[in-house]
Amino acid sequence: MQVRVAGHQVETGETLQSRVNERIEAIADKYFDRAITANVTFGKGPYGDFTCEIVAPVPQGVVLKASGRADEARIAFEGAAEKIERQLSRYMKRLRERRNGNDNAVPELVEDAGYTIFAPPQPAEEPPTSPAIIAETRVDIPDATVSDAVMMLDLRNTNALMFKNMKSGALNMVYRRDDGTIGWVEPRTE
């Protein structure tokens, strides 16, 4: 098990590092029979609080991401670790359900994507008629069922996911609505 603990403008003491190692190892032992890696990064938030981000690539090409924010670094870490554990619990439950349904195929998930950030536009005298595009990313679009796409949405901790529907073959999208429910966009076929 490899756990890398880093701090951006924050000292990560030996006590915090040992707590992080113990907690991540406990989570990994609970859900996996082989070693995984995790990167835990602490930083200072905008209001003098602490932030903690955990990135953990796990089997099947899935990358779990979670973040926490609190007045203490240890509490920020615990919040992020709880999110990772909930994500893993949901992921393992869905894998068990799939195995019980005699469907052993696991869709391939995107592990890494190219990302480009553009400089924000300089303020003009007249406001633009449409918002400026300041970032673009390229990713592979996975083949998945709707329920698998919702699982990927949760695991990636994102607000939207485009996928190729395995049943219809059409591009679909799932997204998280403001009220916490999931929306599904499917093109009309006429």
PDB file of C-alpha atoms in Angstrom:
ATOM      1  CA  MET A   1       0.000   0.000   0.000  1.00  0.00           C
ATOM      2  CA  GLN A   2       1.447   3.329  -1.036  1.00  0.00           C
ATOM      3  CA  VAL A   3       0.061   6.493   0.534  1.00  0.00           C
ATOM      4  CA  ARG A   4       1.669   9.785  -0.428  1.00  0.00           C
ATOM      5  CA  VAL A   5       0.923  12.682   1.929  1.00  0.00           C
ATOM      6  CA  ALA A   6       1.790  16.196   0.776  1.00  0.00           C
ATOM      7  CA  GLY A   7       1.091  19.706   1.942  1.00  0.00           C
ATOM      8  CA  HIS A   8       0.779  22.898  -0.045  1.00  0.00           C
ATOM      9  CA  GLN A   9       1.904  25.684   2.277  1.00  0.00           C
ATOM     10  CA  VAL A  10       0.942  23.393   5.170  1.00  0.00           C
ATOM     11  CA  GLU A  11       3.175  21.305   7.391  1.00  0.00           C
ATOM     12  CA  THR A  12       2.063  17.688   7.598  1.00  0.00           C
ATOM     13  CA  GLY A  13       3.369  16.449  10.917  1.00  0.00           C
ATOM     14  CA  GLU A  14       4.265  12.875  11.714  1.00  0.00           C
ATOM     15  CA  THR A  15       1.061  12.345  13.706  1.00  0.00           C
ATOM     16  CA  LEU A  16      -1.142  13.478  10.811  1.00  0.00           C
ATOM     17  CA  GLN A  17       0.806  11.380   8.312  1.00  0.00           C
ATOM     18  CA  SER A  18       0.512   8.251  10.449  1.00  0.00           C
ATOM     19  CA  ARG A  19      -3.251   8.845  10.919  1.00  0.00           C
ATOM     20  CA  VAL A  20      -3.672   9.251   7.142  1.00  0.00           C
ATOM     21  CA  ASN A  21      -1.725   6.032   6.478  1.00  0.00           C
ATOM     22  CA  GLU A  22      -3.730   4.066   9.075  1.00  0.00           C
ATOM     23  CA  ARG A  23      -7.115   5.276   7.798  1.00  0.00           C
ATOM     24  CA  ILE A  24      -6.361   4.758   4.089  1.00  0.00           C
ATOM     25  CA  GLU A  25      -4.942   1.279   4.796  1.00  0.00           C
ATOM     26  CA  ALA A  26      -8.055   0.391   6.823  1.00  0.00           C
ATOM     27  CA  ILE A  27     -10.298   1.467   3.933  1.00  0.00           C
ATOM     28  CA  ALA A  28      -8.195  -0.473   1.417  1.00  0.00           C
ATOM     29  CA  ASP A  29      -8.130  -3.615   3.575  1.00  0.00           C
ATOM     30  CA  LYS A  30     -11.914  -3.484   3.916  1.00  0.00           C
ATOM     31  CA  TYR A  31     -12.602  -3.358   0.173  1.00  0.00           C
ATOM     32  CA  PHE A  32      -9.579  -4.777  -1.687  1.00  0.00           C
ATOM     33  CA  ASP A  33      -7.425  -7.865  -1.476  1.00  0.00           C
ATOM     34  CA  ARG A  34      -4.516  -6.217  -3.267  1.00  0.00           C
ATOM     35  CA  ALA A  35      -2.599  -3.018  -2.646  1.00  0.00           C
ATOM     36  CA  ILE A  36      -3.750   0.321  -3.974  1.00  0.00           C
ATOM     37  CA  THR A  37      -2.170   3.752  -4.003  1.00  0.00           C
ATOM     38  CA  ALA A  38      -3.509   7.036  -2.722  1.00  0.00           C
ATOM     39  CA  ASN A  39      -2.386  10.645  -2.861  1.00  0.00           C
ATOM     40  CA  VAL A  40      -3.519  12.843   0.022  1.00  0.00           C
ATOM     41  CA  THR A  41      -2.874  16.568  -0.322  1.00  0.00           C
ATOM     42  CA  PHE A  42      -3.457  19.162   2.389  1.00  0.00           C
ATOM     43  CA  GLY A  43      -3.697  22.880   1.734  1.00  0.00           C
ATOM     44  CA  LYS A  44      -4.930  26.165   3.131  1.00  0.00           C
ATOM     45  CA  GLY A  45      -8.438  27.250   2.221  1.00  0.00           C
ATOM     46  CA  PRO A  46      -9.449  30.801   1.365  1.00  0.00           C
ATOM     47  CA  TYR A  47     -10.850  31.476   4.838  1.00  0.00           C
ATOM     48  CA  GLY A  48      -7.915  30.234   6.904  1.00  0.00           C
ATOM     49  CA  ASP A  49      -9.334  26.719   7.044  1.00  0.00           C
ATOM     50  CA  PHE A  50      -7.712  23.500   5.807  1.00  0.00           C
ATOM     51  CA  THR A  51      -8.492  21.520   2.688  1.00  0.00           C
ATOM     52  CA  CYS A  52      -7.765  17.872   2.007  1.00  0.00           C
ATOM     53  CA  GLU A  53      -7.976  16.131  -1.356  1.00  0.00           C
ATOM     54  CA  ILE A  54      -7.694  12.374  -1.804  1.00  0.00           C
ATOM     55  CA  VAL A  55      -7.075  10.756  -5.196  1.00  0.00           C
ATOM     56  CA  ALA A  56      -7.015   6.950  -5.208  1.00  0.00           C
ATOM     57  CA  PRO A  57      -6.774   4.860  -8.378  1.00  0.00           C
ATOM     58  CA  VAL A  58      -8.428   1.482  -7.676  1.00  0.00           C
ATOM     59  CA  PRO A  59      -8.933  -1.698  -9.749  1.00  0.00           C
ATOM     60  CA  GLN A  60     -10.904  -1.621 -13.023  1.00  0.00           C
ATOM     61  CA  GLY A  61      -9.335   1.738 -13.968  1.00  0.00           C
ATOM     62  CA  VAL A  62     -11.547   3.740 -11.585  1.00  0.00           C
ATOM     63  CA  VAL A  63     -10.083   6.822  -9.937  1.00  0.00           C
ATOM     64  CA  LEU A  64     -11.785   7.900  -6.723  1.00  0.00           C
ATOM     65  CA  LYS A  65     -11.608  11.560  -5.772  1.00  0.00           C
ATOM     66  CA  ALA A  66     -12.881  13.336  -2.688  1.00  0.00           C
ATOM     67  CA  SER A  67     -12.190  16.536  -0.832  1.00  0.00           C
ATOM     68  CA  GLY A  68     -12.881  17.916   2.609  1.00  0.00           C
ATOM     69  CA  ARG A  69     -12.654  21.315   4.263  1.00  0.00           C
ATOM     70  CA  ALA A  70     -12.572  22.105   7.990  1.00  0.00           C
ATOM     71  CA  ASP A  71     -10.923  24.246  10.636  1.00  0.00           C
ATOM     72  CA  GLU A  72      -8.435  21.453  11.387  1.00  0.00           C
ATOM     73  CA  ALA A  73      -6.444  19.383   8.886  1.00  0.00           C
ATOM     74  CA  ARG A  74      -7.347  16.124  10.628  1.00  0.00           C
ATOM     75  CA  ILE A  75     -11.086  16.854  10.407  1.00  0.00           C
ATOM     76  CA  ALA A  76     -10.777  17.872   6.735  1.00  0.00           C
ATOM     77  CA  PHE A  77      -9.045  14.537   6.066  1.00  0.00           C
ATOM     78  CA  GLU A  78     -11.719  12.545   7.916  1.00  0.00           C
ATOM     79  CA  GLY A  79     -14.437  14.228   5.826  1.00  0.00           C
ATOM     80  CA  ALA A  80     -12.667  13.339   2.589  1.00  0.00           C
ATOM     81  CA  ALA A  81     -11.947   9.782   3.793  1.00  0.00           C
ATOM     82  CA  GLU A  82     -15.631   9.255   4.626  1.00  0.00           C
ATOM     83  CA  LYS A  83     -16.559  10.340   1.086  1.00  0.00           C
ATOM     84  CA  ILE A  84     -14.030   7.885  -0.384  1.00  0.00           C
ATOM     85  CA  GLU A  85     -15.407   5.099   1.797  1.00  0.00           C
ATOM     86  CA  ARG A  86     -19.003   5.844   0.718  1.00  0.00           C
ATOM     87  CA  GLN A  87     -17.939   5.849  -2.938  1.00  0.00           C
ATOM     88  CA  LEU A  88     -16.172   2.495  -2.491  1.00  0.00           C
ATOM     89  CA  SER A  89     -19.157   1.023  -0.690  1.00  0.00           C
ATOM     90  CA  ARG A  90     -21.510   2.008  -3.538  1.00  0.00           C
ATOM     91  CA  TYR A  91     -19.034   0.777  -6.141  1.00  0.00           C
ATOM     92  CA  MET A  92     -18.568  -2.629  -4.484  1.00  0.00           C
ATOM     93  CA  LYS A  93     -22.336  -2.997  -3.976  1.00  0.00           C
ATOM     94  CA  ARG A  94     -22.948  -2.410  -7.671  1.00  0.00           C
ATOM     95  CA  LEU A  95     -20.231  -4.872  -8.618  1.00  0.00           C
ATOM     96  CA  ARG A  96     -21.844  -7.507  -6.366  1.00  0.00           C
ATOM     97  CA  GLU A  97     -25.255  -6.790  -7.891  1.00  0.00           C
ATOM     98  CA  ARG A  98     -23.793  -7.148 -11.365  1.00  0.00           C
ATOM     99  CA  ARG A  99     -22.160 -10.487 -10.490  1.00  0.00           C
ATOM    100  CA  ASN A 100     -25.438 -11.767  -9.057  1.00  0.00           C
ATOM    101  CA  GLY A 101     -27.143 -10.750 -12.282  1.00  0.00           C
ATOM    102  CA  ASN A 102     -24.632 -12.907 -14.249  1.00  0.00           C
ATOM    103  CA  ASP A 103     -23.226  -9.850 -16.010  1.00  0.00           C
ATOM    104  CA  ASN A 104     -19.490  -9.943 -15.357  1.00  0.00           C
ATOM    105  CA  ALA A 105     -18.582  -7.213 -17.841  1.00  0.00           C
ATOM    106  CA  VAL A 106     -17.259  -4.069 -16.206  1.00  0.00           C
ATOM    107  CA  PRO A 107     -17.235  -1.009 -18.453  1.00  0.00           C
ATOM    108  CA  GLU A 108     -13.855   0.597 -18.956  1.00  0.00           C
ATOM    109  CA  LEU A 109     -13.589   3.933 -17.161  1.00  0.00           C
ATOM    110  CA  VAL A 110     -11.433   6.848 -18.174  1.00  0.00           C
ATOM    111  CA  GLU A 111      -8.487   7.161 -15.826  1.00  0.00           C
ATOM    112  CA  ASP A 112      -6.789  10.229 -17.229  1.00  0.00           C
ATOM    113  CA  ALA A 113      -7.843  12.966 -19.610  1.00  0.00           C
ATOM    114  CA  GLY A 114      -5.968  15.784 -21.310  1.00  0.00           C
ATOM    115  CA  TYR A 115      -6.973  19.160 -19.954  1.00  0.00           C
ATOM    116  CA  THR A 116      -6.318  22.647 -21.297  1.00  0.00           C
ATOM    117  CA  ILE A 117      -6.920  25.888 -19.429  1.00  0.00           C
ATOM    118  CA  PHE A 118      -7.186  29.092 -21.386  1.00  0.00           C
ATOM    119  CA  ALA A 119      -6.455  32.522 -19.976  1.00  0.00           C
ATOM    120  CA  PRO A 120      -9.651  34.268 -18.873  1.00  0.00           C
ATOM    121  CA  PRO A 121     -10.685  37.138 -21.141  1.00  0.00           C
ATOM    122  CA  GLN A 122      -9.679  40.632 -20.203  1.00  0.00           C
ATOM    123  CA  PRO A 123     -12.574  42.814 -19.037  1.00  0.00           C
ATOM    124  CA  ALA A 124     -14.034  44.768 -21.915  1.00  0.00           C
ATOM    125  CA  GLU A 125     -16.078  47.916 -21.897  1.00  0.00           C
ATOM    126  CA  GLU A 126     -19.110  46.018 -23.192  1.00  0.00           C
ATOM    127  CA  PRO A 127     -20.068  42.728 -21.581  1.00  0.00           C
ATOM    128  CA  PRO A 128     -19.905  39.769 -23.980  1.00  0.00           C
ATOM    129  CA  THR A 129     -23.151  38.322 -25.279  1.00  0.00           C
ATOM    130  CA  SER A 130     -22.128  34.794 -24.294  1.00  0.00           C
ATOM    131  CA  PRO A 131     -19.840  33.461 -21.547  1.00  0.00           C
ATOM    132  CA  ALA A 132     -16.208  32.862 -22.416  1.00  0.00           C
ATOM    133  CA  ILE A 133     -14.919  29.295 -22.655  1.00  0.00           C
ATOM    134  CA  ILE A 134     -11.956  29.091 -20.300  1.00  0.00           C
ATOM    135  CA  ALA A 135     -11.273  25.335 -20.257  1.00  0.00           C
ATOM    136  CA  GLU A 136     -11.673  22.355 -22.534  1.00  0.00           C
ATOM    137  CA  THR A 137     -11.012  18.703 -21.971  1.00  0.00           C
ATOM    138  CA  ARG A 138     -10.876  15.612 -24.148  1.00  0.00           C
ATOM    139  CA  VAL A 139     -11.994  12.270 -22.794  1.00  0.00           C
ATOM    140  CA  ASP A 140     -12.974   8.901 -24.146  1.00  0.00           C
ATOM    141  CA  ILE A 141     -16.711   8.321 -23.971  1.00  0.00           C
ATOM    142  CA  PRO A 142     -17.382   5.012 -22.196  1.00  0.00           C
ATOM    143  CA  ASP A 143     -19.927   2.405 -23.321  1.00  0.00           C
ATOM    144  CA  ALA A 144     -22.252   1.858 -20.359  1.00  0.00           C
ATOM    145  CA  THR A 145     -25.778   1.228 -19.213  1.00  0.00           C
ATOM    146  CA  VAL A 146     -27.615   4.082 -17.524  1.00  0.00           C
ATOM    147  CA  SER A 147     -27.085   2.598 -14.058  1.00  0.00           C
ATOM    148  CA  ASP A 148     -23.361   2.138 -14.765  1.00  0.00           C
ATOM    149  CA  ALA A 149     -23.142   5.740 -15.962  1.00  0.00           C
ATOM    150  CA  VAL A 150     -24.721   6.928 -12.696  1.00  0.00           C
ATOM    151  CA  MET A 151     -22.153   4.850 -10.803  1.00  0.00           C
ATOM    152  CA  MET A 152     -19.325   6.462 -12.819  1.00  0.00           C
ATOM    153  CA  LEU A 153     -20.818   9.906 -12.124  1.00  0.00           C
ATOM    154  CA  ASP A 154     -20.692   9.179  -8.391  1.00  0.00           C
ATOM    155  CA  LEU A 155     -17.209   7.667  -8.491  1.00  0.00           C
ATOM    156  CA  ARG A 156     -15.741  10.523 -10.481  1.00  0.00           C
ATOM    157  CA  ASN A 157     -17.447  13.044  -8.213  1.00  0.00           C
ATOM    158  CA  THR A 158     -18.549  15.150 -11.195  1.00  0.00           C
ATOM    159  CA  ASN A 159     -21.769  16.903 -12.132  1.00  0.00           C
ATOM    160  CA  ALA A 160     -22.222  15.416 -15.618  1.00  0.00           C
ATOM    161  CA  LEU A 161     -21.122  12.408 -17.661  1.00  0.00           C
ATOM    162  CA  MET A 162     -21.588  11.659 -21.351  1.00  0.00           C
ATOM    163  CA  PHE A 163     -21.673   7.991 -22.337  1.00  0.00           C
ATOM    164  CA  LYS A 164     -22.645   5.704 -25.209  1.00  0.00           C
ATOM    165  CA  ASN A 165     -25.752   3.802 -24.162  1.00  0.00           C
ATOM    166  CA  MET A 166     -25.068   0.068 -24.534  1.00  0.00           C
ATOM    167  CA  LYS A 167     -28.749  -0.653 -25.275  1.00  0.00           C
ATOM    168  CA  SER A 168     -29.477   2.013 -27.895  1.00  0.00           C
ATOM    169  CA  GLY A 169     -25.958   2.817 -29.129  1.00  0.00           C
ATOM    170  CA  ALA A 170     -26.755   6.558 -28.892  1.00  0.00           C
ATOM    171  CA  LEU A 171     -24.842   9.173 -26.922  1.00  0.00           C
ATOM    172  CA  ASN A 172     -26.580   9.914 -23.620  1.00  0.00           C
ATOM    173  CA  MET A 173     -25.787  12.082 -20.623  1.00  0.00           C
ATOM    174  CA  VAL A 174     -26.470  11.792 -16.908  1.00  0.00           C
ATOM    175  CA  TYR A 175     -26.118  14.796 -14.626  1.00  0.00           C
ATOM    176  CA  ARG A 176     -26.647  15.764 -11.012  1.00  0.00           C
ATOM    177  CA  ARG A 177     -29.513  18.205 -10.534  1.00  0.00           C
ATOM    178  CA  ASP A 178     -29.534  21.025  -7.978  1.00  0.00           C
ATOM    179  CA  ASP A 179     -31.867  19.031  -5.702  1.00  0.00           C
ATOM    180  CA  GLY A 180     -29.393  16.085  -5.629  1.00  0.00           C
ATOM    181  CA  THR A 181     -31.357  13.804  -7.950  1.00  0.00           C
ATOM    182  CA  ILE A 182     -29.947  12.430 -11.212  1.00  0.00           C
ATOM    183  CA  GLY A 183     -31.144  13.593 -14.627  1.00  0.00           C
ATOM    184  CA  TRP A 184     -30.814  11.522 -17.800  1.00  0.00           C
ATOM    185  CA  VAL A 185     -30.686  13.000 -21.308  1.00  0.00           C
ATOM    186  CA  GLU A 186     -31.376  10.650 -24.211  1.00  0.00           C
ATOM    187  CA  PRO A 187     -31.725  11.827 -27.812  1.00  0.00           C
ATOM    188  CA  ARG A 188     -34.986  11.334 -29.606  1.00  0.00           C
ATOM    189  CA  THR A 189     -34.896   8.642 -32.268  1.00  0.00           C
ATOM    190  CA  GLU A 190     -37.454   9.290 -34.969  1.00  0.00           C
TER     191      GLU A 190
END
